[in-house]
């Protein structure tokens, strides 16, 4: 029996029309649209429509889609009480995973997987995730919850619920761009997890709950928090080089660098670098950006030849910090956006489903004699 490469590297496990990566050239497209174009011209709501329908919407289609999303910002009755009953010490990613799962109990037909129902459940989850994160954050800070405002875009509304005041146009647009950049990324670990789960004909809530569990790992979406911890550990721009050299000598991984598919700089990192630099200068965080940039230069010099370059998580840490987000909300931000991609893949999987059931190569012993417990 042949063995699959470790970590399924290079294995094609699904056909998809949602996104495309060329790891050598540093290309990412959503349904054929270059990520840089979308970051420049699109909005998150329009990008979600693109991912779920494989084409850009007309003006009236976008208006209908946005209206349907915005009228679901407030999660079902009972969720607010559930969120405010949670321990204030809980980690936001554990909260998000558990609350997305809990949404299923407020759905009268959680198991319906026909196309209309799957899309409706995806919309419920997409609309609810910012409210769950913002409600929990205010609950743990002992602040009154701020109800969503359906006149605001996804990005504006989240920052409004979190901070209790409407964001500036610059901050809202920067955050919207972050949401676009993180929305989908082919068959990454969490998306694969979502597709594997829905392939049993389980339900959309279960698939996305599993995906959130996958995303929080430090090798995946959790890396953006790891980057911020690292930046906080480095006392000054001058000390960035010796800090990174020490890590390389100890053969430790540097968070926010390297990728299974990209062997060049992640195209999302270019857009995020630009955002990080601008926001750092607007918010007096020039040192943080300078530290990040110094790390990138040292890494390129030391490990560029191995194809280890900044990934999406590297400059997103500086960007989120400048937007004013607390460190442990960085990965939930990734999740909020990636709900779009996970849902698109779940819908696509349901359209032409076959159960995922690979094999394992057994490498253990055979015909082992059973020894009674008292003789072991
Ligand atoms: N810093 C230092 N060395 C690295 C790094 C890094 N960040 N990433 C890979 N390497 C080295 C690794 O030590 C190994 O070296 P050697 O061949 O000498 O043993 C080689 O590169 C191959 O690494 P790998 O871990 O086998 O590669 P992989 O394809 O399994 O891992 C990865 C990909 C993203 C898990 C890895 O690059 C990594 O752990 N990066 C740090 C965590 C991170 O930033 N994750 C976010 C990924 S992008 C967003 C997302 O998908 O969520």
Coordinates of C-alpha atoms and ligand atoms in Angstrom, one line a residue:
X1 CA 0.0 0.0 0.0
X2 CA 1.3 3.5 -0.8
X3 CA 1.6 6.0 1.9
X4 CA 0.2 9.6 1.7
X5 CA 2.8 12.3 2.3
X6 CA 3.1 13.4 5.9
X7 CA 0.5 16.2 6.6
X8 CA -1.1 15.3 3.2
X9 CA 1.4 17.7 1.6
X10 CA 0.6 18.1 -2.1
X11 CA -2.4 15.8 -2.0
X12 CA -5.5 17.1 -3.9
X13 CA -8.5 16.2 -1.8
X14 CA -11.3 18.2 -3.4
X15 CA -12.2 20.1 -6.6
X16 CA -13.2 23.6 -5.9
X17 CA -14.2 26.8 -7.8
X18 CA -13.8 29.1 -4.8
X19 CA -10.2 30.1 -4.5
X20 CA -6.8 29.4 -6.1
X21 CA -3.2 29.7 -4.9
X22 CA 0.0 29.6 -6.9
X23 CA 2.6 29.2 -4.1
X24 CA 5.6 29.8 -6.3
X25 CA 4.4 33.0 -7.8
X26 CA 2.6 34.3 -4.7
X27 CA -0.9 34.4 -6.3
X28 CA -4.2 34.1 -4.5
X29 CA -7.5 34.5 -6.3
X30 CA -11.1 34.3 -5.1
X31 CA -13.1 32.9 -8.1
X32 CA -10.5 34.2 -10.4
X33 CA -10.2 37.7 -8.8
X34 CA -6.8 38.7 -7.6
X35 CA -6.7 39.2 -3.9
X36 CA -5.0 42.6 -4.3
X37 CA -7.9 43.8 -6.5
X38 CA -10.5 42.7 -4.1
X39 CA -8.7 44.3 -1.2
X40 CA -8.5 47.6 -3.2
X41 CA -12.0 47.7 -4.7
X42 CA -14.4 45.3 -2.9
X43 CA -16.0 45.1 0.5
X44 CA -16.3 42.1 2.8
X45 CA -20.0 41.7 2.1
X46 CA -19.5 41.7 -1.6
X47 CA -16.5 39.3 -1.2
X48 CA -18.7 36.9 0.8
X49 CA -21.3 37.0 -2.0
X50 CA -18.6 36.2 -4.5
X51 CA -17.4 33.2 -2.5
X52 CA -20.9 31.8 -2.1
X53 CA -22.1 32.4 -5.6
X54 CA -18.9 32.3 -7.7
X55 CA -19.6 35.7 -9.2
X56 CA -19.8 39.4 -8.1
X57 CA -23.3 40.6 -7.3
X58 CA -25.3 43.3 -9.1
X59 CA -26.1 46.4 -7.0
X60 CA -29.5 45.0 -6.1
X61 CA -28.2 41.5 -5.3
X62 CA -25.6 43.0 -3.0
X63 CA -28.3 45.2 -1.3
X64 CA -30.5 42.2 -0.7
X65 CA -27.6 40.1 0.6
X66 CA -26.4 42.8 2.9
X67 CA -29.9 43.4 4.3
X68 CA -30.3 39.7 5.0
X69 CA -26.9 39.6 6.8
X70 CA -27.5 42.7 8.8
X71 CA -31.0 41.7 10.0
X72 CA -29.3 38.7 11.6
X73 CA -26.6 40.6 13.5
X74 CA -28.4 39.9 16.8
X75 CA -28.2 36.2 17.6
X76 CA -31.3 34.3 18.6
X77 CA -33.0 35.1 21.9
X78 CA -31.2 33.3 24.7
X79 CA -27.7 33.6 23.2
X80 CA -27.1 36.9 25.0
X81 CA -27.8 35.3 28.4
X82 CA -25.6 32.3 27.5
X83 CA -22.7 34.6 26.6
X84 CA -23.0 36.7 29.8
X85 CA -23.1 33.5 31.9
X86 CA -19.6 32.4 30.7
X87 CA -16.6 32.7 32.9
X88 CA -14.8 36.0 32.2
X89 CA -11.5 34.2 32.2
X90 CA -12.5 32.1 29.2
X91 CA -10.4 32.4 26.0
X92 CA -12.3 34.1 23.2
X93 CA -11.6 31.3 20.7
X94 CA -13.1 28.7 23.1
X95 CA -16.1 31.0 23.6
X96 CA -16.5 31.4 19.8
X97 CA -16.3 27.7 19.2
X98 CA -18.8 26.9 21.9
X99 CA -21.2 29.7 21.0
X100 CA -21.3 28.8 17.3
X101 CA -22.1 25.2 18.4
X102 CA -24.8 26.7 20.7
X103 CA -26.5 28.5 17.8
X104 CA -27.6 25.1 16.5
X105 CA -29.8 24.7 19.5
X106 CA -31.7 27.9 18.6
X107 CA -32.4 26.7 15.1
X108 CA -35.7 24.7 14.7
X109 CA -34.2 22.6 11.9
X110 CA -30.4 22.5 12.6
X111 CA -29.8 19.4 10.4
X112 CA -31.3 20.6 7.1
X113 CA -28.6 20.5 4.5
X114 CA -30.6 21.4 1.4
X115 CA -29.0 24.3 -0.5
X116 CA -31.4 27.0 0.8
X117 CA -31.1 25.8 4.4
X118 CA -27.3 25.5 4.3
X119 CA -27.0 29.1 3.0
X120 CA -29.4 30.4 5.6
X121 CA -27.5 28.7 8.4
X122 CA -24.2 30.0 7.0
X123 CA -25.7 33.5 7.0
X124 CA -26.8 33.0 10.6
X125 CA -23.3 32.1 11.7
X126 CA -21.6 34.8 9.7
X127 CA -23.9 37.5 11.1
X128 CA -23.7 36.2 14.7
X129 CA -19.9 35.7 15.1
X130 CA -19.0 39.4 15.5
X131 CA -21.8 39.8 18.0
X132 CA -20.7 36.8 20.0
X133 CA -17.1 38.1 20.1
X134 CA -18.1 41.7 21.0
X135 CA -20.6 40.7 23.6
X136 CA -18.2 38.3 25.3
X137 CA -15.4 40.9 25.3
X138 CA -17.7 43.6 26.9
X139 CA -19.0 41.0 29.3
X140 CA -15.5 40.1 30.5
X141 CA -14.6 43.8 30.8
X142 CA -17.7 44.3 33.0
X143 CA -19.3 46.7 30.4
X144 CA -22.9 46.9 29.1
X145 CA -23.4 45.1 25.9
X146 CA -23.8 47.2 22.8
X147 CA -26.6 45.9 20.5
X148 CA -25.7 45.6 16.8
X149 CA -26.7 48.4 14.5
X150 CA -28.0 47.0 11.2
X151 CA -27.4 50.3 9.4
X152 CA -23.7 49.6 9.7
X153 CA -21.5 47.3 7.5
X154 CA -20.1 44.1 9.0
X155 CA -16.7 45.7 9.8
X156 CA -18.2 49.0 11.2
X157 CA -20.8 47.2 13.3
X158 CA -18.2 44.9 14.9
X159 CA -16.0 47.8 15.9
X160 CA -19.0 49.7 17.1
X161 CA -20.3 46.8 19.3
X162 CA -16.8 46.3 20.7
X163 CA -15.9 49.9 21.5
X164 CA -19.4 51.4 22.0
X165 CA -18.6 54.1 19.4
X166 CA -18.6 54.1 15.6
X167 CA -15.2 53.7 14.1
X168 CA -13.5 56.3 11.9
X169 CA -13.8 55.6 8.2
X170 CA -10.1 54.8 8.1
X171 CA -10.3 52.2 10.8
X172 CA -13.5 50.6 9.4
X173 CA -12.0 50.4 5.9
X174 CA -8.8 48.9 7.3
X175 CA -10.7 46.3 9.2
X176 CA -12.9 45.5 6.2
X177 CA -9.8 44.9 4.1
X178 CA -8.5 42.5 6.8
X179 CA -11.8 40.7 6.6
X180 CA -11.5 40.4 2.8
X181 CA -7.9 39.1 3.0
X182 CA -8.7 36.4 5.5
X183 CA -12.0 35.2 3.9
X184 CA -10.8 32.1 2.1
X185 CA -7.6 30.2 1.3
X186 CA -8.3 26.9 -0.6
X187 CA -8.0 23.7 1.4
X188 CA -6.3 24.9 4.5
X189 CA -6.5 22.8 7.6
X190 CA -9.7 24.3 9.0
X191 CA -11.5 24.4 5.7
X192 CA -10.6 20.7 5.1
X193 CA -11.9 20.0 8.6
X194 CA -15.2 21.7 7.7
X195 CA -15.5 19.7 4.5
X196 CA -14.7 16.5 6.2
X197 CA -17.3 17.0 8.8
X198 CA -20.1 18.1 6.4
X199 CA -19.3 15.1 4.2
X200 CA -20.9 12.8 6.8
X201 CA -24.1 14.8 6.2
X202 CA -23.8 16.2 9.7
X203 CA -24.8 19.9 9.8
X204 CA -23.4 23.3 9.0
X205 CA -23.0 24.3 12.7
X206 CA -21.0 21.2 13.4
X207 CA -18.8 21.7 10.4
X208 CA -18.0 25.3 11.4
X209 CA -17.5 24.5 15.0
X210 CA -14.9 21.9 14.0
X211 CA -13.3 24.5 11.7
X212 CA -13.0 27.0 14.6
X213 CA -11.3 24.3 16.7
X214 CA -8.8 23.7 13.9
X215 CA -8.1 27.4 13.3
X216 CA -7.1 28.2 16.8
X217 CA -3.9 26.1 16.7
X218 CA -0.6 28.0 16.7
X219 CA 0.4 26.5 13.4
X220 CA -2.7 27.8 11.7
X221 CA -4.8 30.9 12.7
X222 CA -3.4 31.1 16.2
X223 CA -0.1 32.3 14.7
X224 CA -1.3 35.9 14.6
X225 CA -1.4 36.0 18.4
X226 CA 2.0 34.3 18.5
X227 CA 3.4 37.1 16.4
X228 CA 2.1 39.7 18.8
X229 CA 3.5 37.8 21.8
X230 CA 6.9 37.8 20.0
X231 CA 6.7 41.6 19.2
X232 CA 5.9 42.3 22.8
X233 CA 8.9 40.2 23.9
X234 CA 11.3 42.2 21.8
X235 CA 12.2 45.3 23.8
X236 CA 13.3 47.5 20.9
X237 CA 13.8 47.7 17.2
X238 CA 17.6 47.5 17.8
X239 CA 17.1 44.1 19.7
X240 CA 15.0 42.5 17.0
X241 CA 17.9 41.1 15.0
X242 CA 19.6 39.4 18.0
X243 CA 16.2 38.0 19.2
X244 CA 15.5 36.4 15.8
X245 CA 19.0 35.1 15.4
X246 CA 18.7 33.5 18.8
X247 CA 15.5 31.7 17.8
X248 CA 17.0 30.6 14.5
X249 CA 20.1 29.2 16.4
X250 CA 17.8 27.3 18.8
X251 CA 15.9 26.0 15.8
X252 CA 12.7 27.6 17.1
X253 CA 9.9 28.5 14.6
X254 CA 9.2 32.2 14.1
X255 CA 5.5 32.8 14.1
X256 CA 4.0 34.5 11.1
X257 CA 6.6 33.0 8.7
X258 CA 6.5 29.9 6.5
X259 CA 3.7 28.3 4.7
X260 CA 2.8 24.8 3.4
X261 CA 1.9 26.3 -0.1
X262 CA 3.7 29.6 -0.5
X263 CA 7.4 29.5 -1.0
X264 CA 7.5 33.3 -1.5
X265 CA 5.9 36.2 0.3
X266 CA 2.2 35.6 0.9
X267 CA 0.3 38.0 -1.4
X268 CA -1.9 38.9 1.6
X269 CA 1.2 39.9 3.6
X270 CA 1.9 42.7 1.0
X271 CA -1.6 44.2 1.5
X272 CA -1.3 43.8 5.3
X273 CA 2.1 45.3 5.4
X274 CA 0.8 48.4 3.7
X275 CA -2.1 48.7 6.1
X276 CA 0.2 48.0 9.1
X277 CA 2.6 50.8 8.1
X278 CA -0.1 53.3 7.5
X279 CA -2.1 52.5 10.7
X280 CA 1.1 52.4 12.8
X281 CA 2.0 55.9 11.7
X282 CA -1.6 57.2 12.3
X283 CA -1.7 55.6 15.8
X284 CA 1.9 56.3 17.0
X285 CA 2.9 52.7 16.7
X286 CA 5.9 53.3 14.4
X287 CA 8.2 51.3 16.6
X288 CA 6.0 48.2 16.3
X289 CA 6.0 48.4 12.6
X290 CA 9.7 49.1 12.5
X291 CA 10.3 45.9 14.7
X292 CA 8.1 43.9 12.3
X293 CA 9.9 45.2 9.3
X294 CA 13.3 44.5 10.8
X295 CA 12.2 40.9 11.6
X296 CA 11.2 40.4 8.0
X297 CA 14.5 41.6 6.7
X298 CA 16.5 39.3 9.0
X299 CA 14.3 36.4 8.2
X300 CA 14.7 37.0 4.4
X301 CA 18.5 37.1 4.8
X302 CA 18.6 34.0 7.0
X303 CA 15.8 31.8 5.7
X304 CA 14.6 33.3 2.4
X305 CA 16.6 30.7 0.5
X306 CA 14.5 28.0 2.2
X307 CA 11.3 29.7 1.0
X308 CA 10.3 31.0 4.4
X309 CA 8.7 34.4 4.1
X310 CA 5.9 36.3 5.9
X311 CA 2.5 34.8 5.8
X312 CA -0.9 36.4 6.4
X313 CA -0.4 36.3 10.2
X314 CA 2.8 38.4 10.3
X315 CA 1.6 41.9 9.5
X316 CA -2.0 41.2 10.6
X317 CA -0.7 41.3 14.2
X318 CA 0.6 44.9 13.9
X319 CA -2.6 45.9 11.9
X320 CA -5.0 44.5 14.5
X321 CA -3.0 46.1 17.3
X322 CA -3.2 49.5 15.6
X323 CA -6.9 49.0 15.1
X324 CA -7.1 48.7 18.9
X325 CA -7.9 45.0 19.2
X326 CA -6.8 43.1 22.2
X327 CA -4.2 40.3 21.6
X328 CA -6.6 37.4 22.3
X329 CA -9.1 38.8 19.8
X330 CA -6.7 38.4 16.9
X331 CA -7.6 34.8 16.1
X332 CA -11.3 35.4 16.6
X333 CA -10.9 38.1 13.9
X334 CA -9.5 35.5 11.6
X335 CA -12.4 33.2 12.4
X336 CA -15.0 35.9 11.8
X337 CA -13.7 36.4 8.3
X338 CA -13.0 32.8 7.5
X339 CA -16.6 31.8 8.3
X340 CA -17.2 33.1 4.8
X341 CA -14.8 30.7 3.2
X342 CA -15.7 27.7 5.4
X343 CA -19.4 28.2 4.5
X344 CA -18.6 28.5 0.8
X345 CA -16.7 25.2 1.0
X346 CA -19.5 23.5 3.0
X347 CA -22.1 24.6 0.4
X348 CA -19.8 23.4 -2.4
X349 CA -19.2 20.1 -0.7
X350 CA -22.9 19.5 -0.2
X351 CA -23.6 20.2 -3.9
X352 CA -21.5 17.1 -4.8
X353 CA -20.9 15.2 -1.7
X354 CA -19.0 12.0 -1.1
X355 CA -18.0 10.8 2.4
X356 CA -14.3 11.6 3.2
X357 CA -12.9 8.3 4.4
X358 CA -9.2 7.9 3.7
X359 CA -7.1 4.9 4.9
X360 CA -4.3 4.7 7.4
X361 CA -1.2 2.6 6.8
X362 CA -1.1 0.3 9.9
X363 CA 2.5 0.1 11.2
X364 CA 1.8 -1.6 14.6
X365 CA 2.0 -5.3 15.6
X366 CA -0.3 -8.2 14.6
X367 CA -1.5 -11.4 16.3
X368 CA -0.6 -10.1 19.8
X369 CA -1.4 -12.6 22.6
X370 CA -3.9 -11.2 25.2
X371 CA -2.2 -11.3 28.6
X372 CA -4.7 -11.2 31.6
X373 CA -4.3 -8.0 33.7
X374 CA -3.0 -9.8 36.7
X375 CA -0.1 -11.3 34.7
X376 CA 1.1 -8.0 33.1
Ligands
LIG1 N1 10.4 29.7 11.4 C1 11.6 29.0 11.2 N2 11.7 27.8 10.5 C2 10.6 27.4 9.8 C3 9.4 28.1 9.9 C4 9.3 29.3 10.7 N3 8.2 29.9 10.8 N4 8.5 27.5 9.2 C5 9.1 26.4 8.6 N5 10.4 26.4 9.0 C6 11.4 25.4 8.7 C7 11.2 24.1 9.5 O1 11.9 24.2 10.7 C8 11.7 23.1 8.6 O2 13.1 23.1 8.6 P1 14.0 21.8 8.4 O3 13.6 21.3 7.0 O4 15.4 22.3 8.5 O5 13.5 20.8 9.5 C9 11.2 23.6 7.2 O6 11.1 25.0 7.3 C10 9.9 23.0 6.8 O7 8.9 23.3 7.9 P2 7.6 22.4 8.2 O8 7.1 22.9 9.5 O9 7.9 21.0 7.9 O10 6.7 23.0 7.0 P3 5.1 22.7 7.0 O11 4.7 22.9 5.6 O12 4.7 21.5 7.6 O13 4.6 23.9 7.9 C11 3.8 25.9 8.8 C12 4.0 25.1 7.5 C13 3.0 27.1 8.4 C14 3.1 25.1 9.8 C15 5.2 26.4 9.3 O14 5.9 27.2 8.3 C16 5.1 27.1 10.6 O15 5.1 26.4 11.7 N6 5.1 28.4 10.7 C17 4.9 29.2 11.9 C18 3.5 29.2 12.3 C19 2.7 30.1 11.4 O16 3.0 31.2 11.1 N7 1.5 29.6 10.9 C20 0.6 30.3 10.1 C21 0.5 29.8 8.7 S1 -0.3 30.9 7.5 C22 -1.9 31.1 8.1 C23 -2.7 29.9 8.3 O17 -2.8 29.0 7.5 O18 -3.3 29.9 9.3

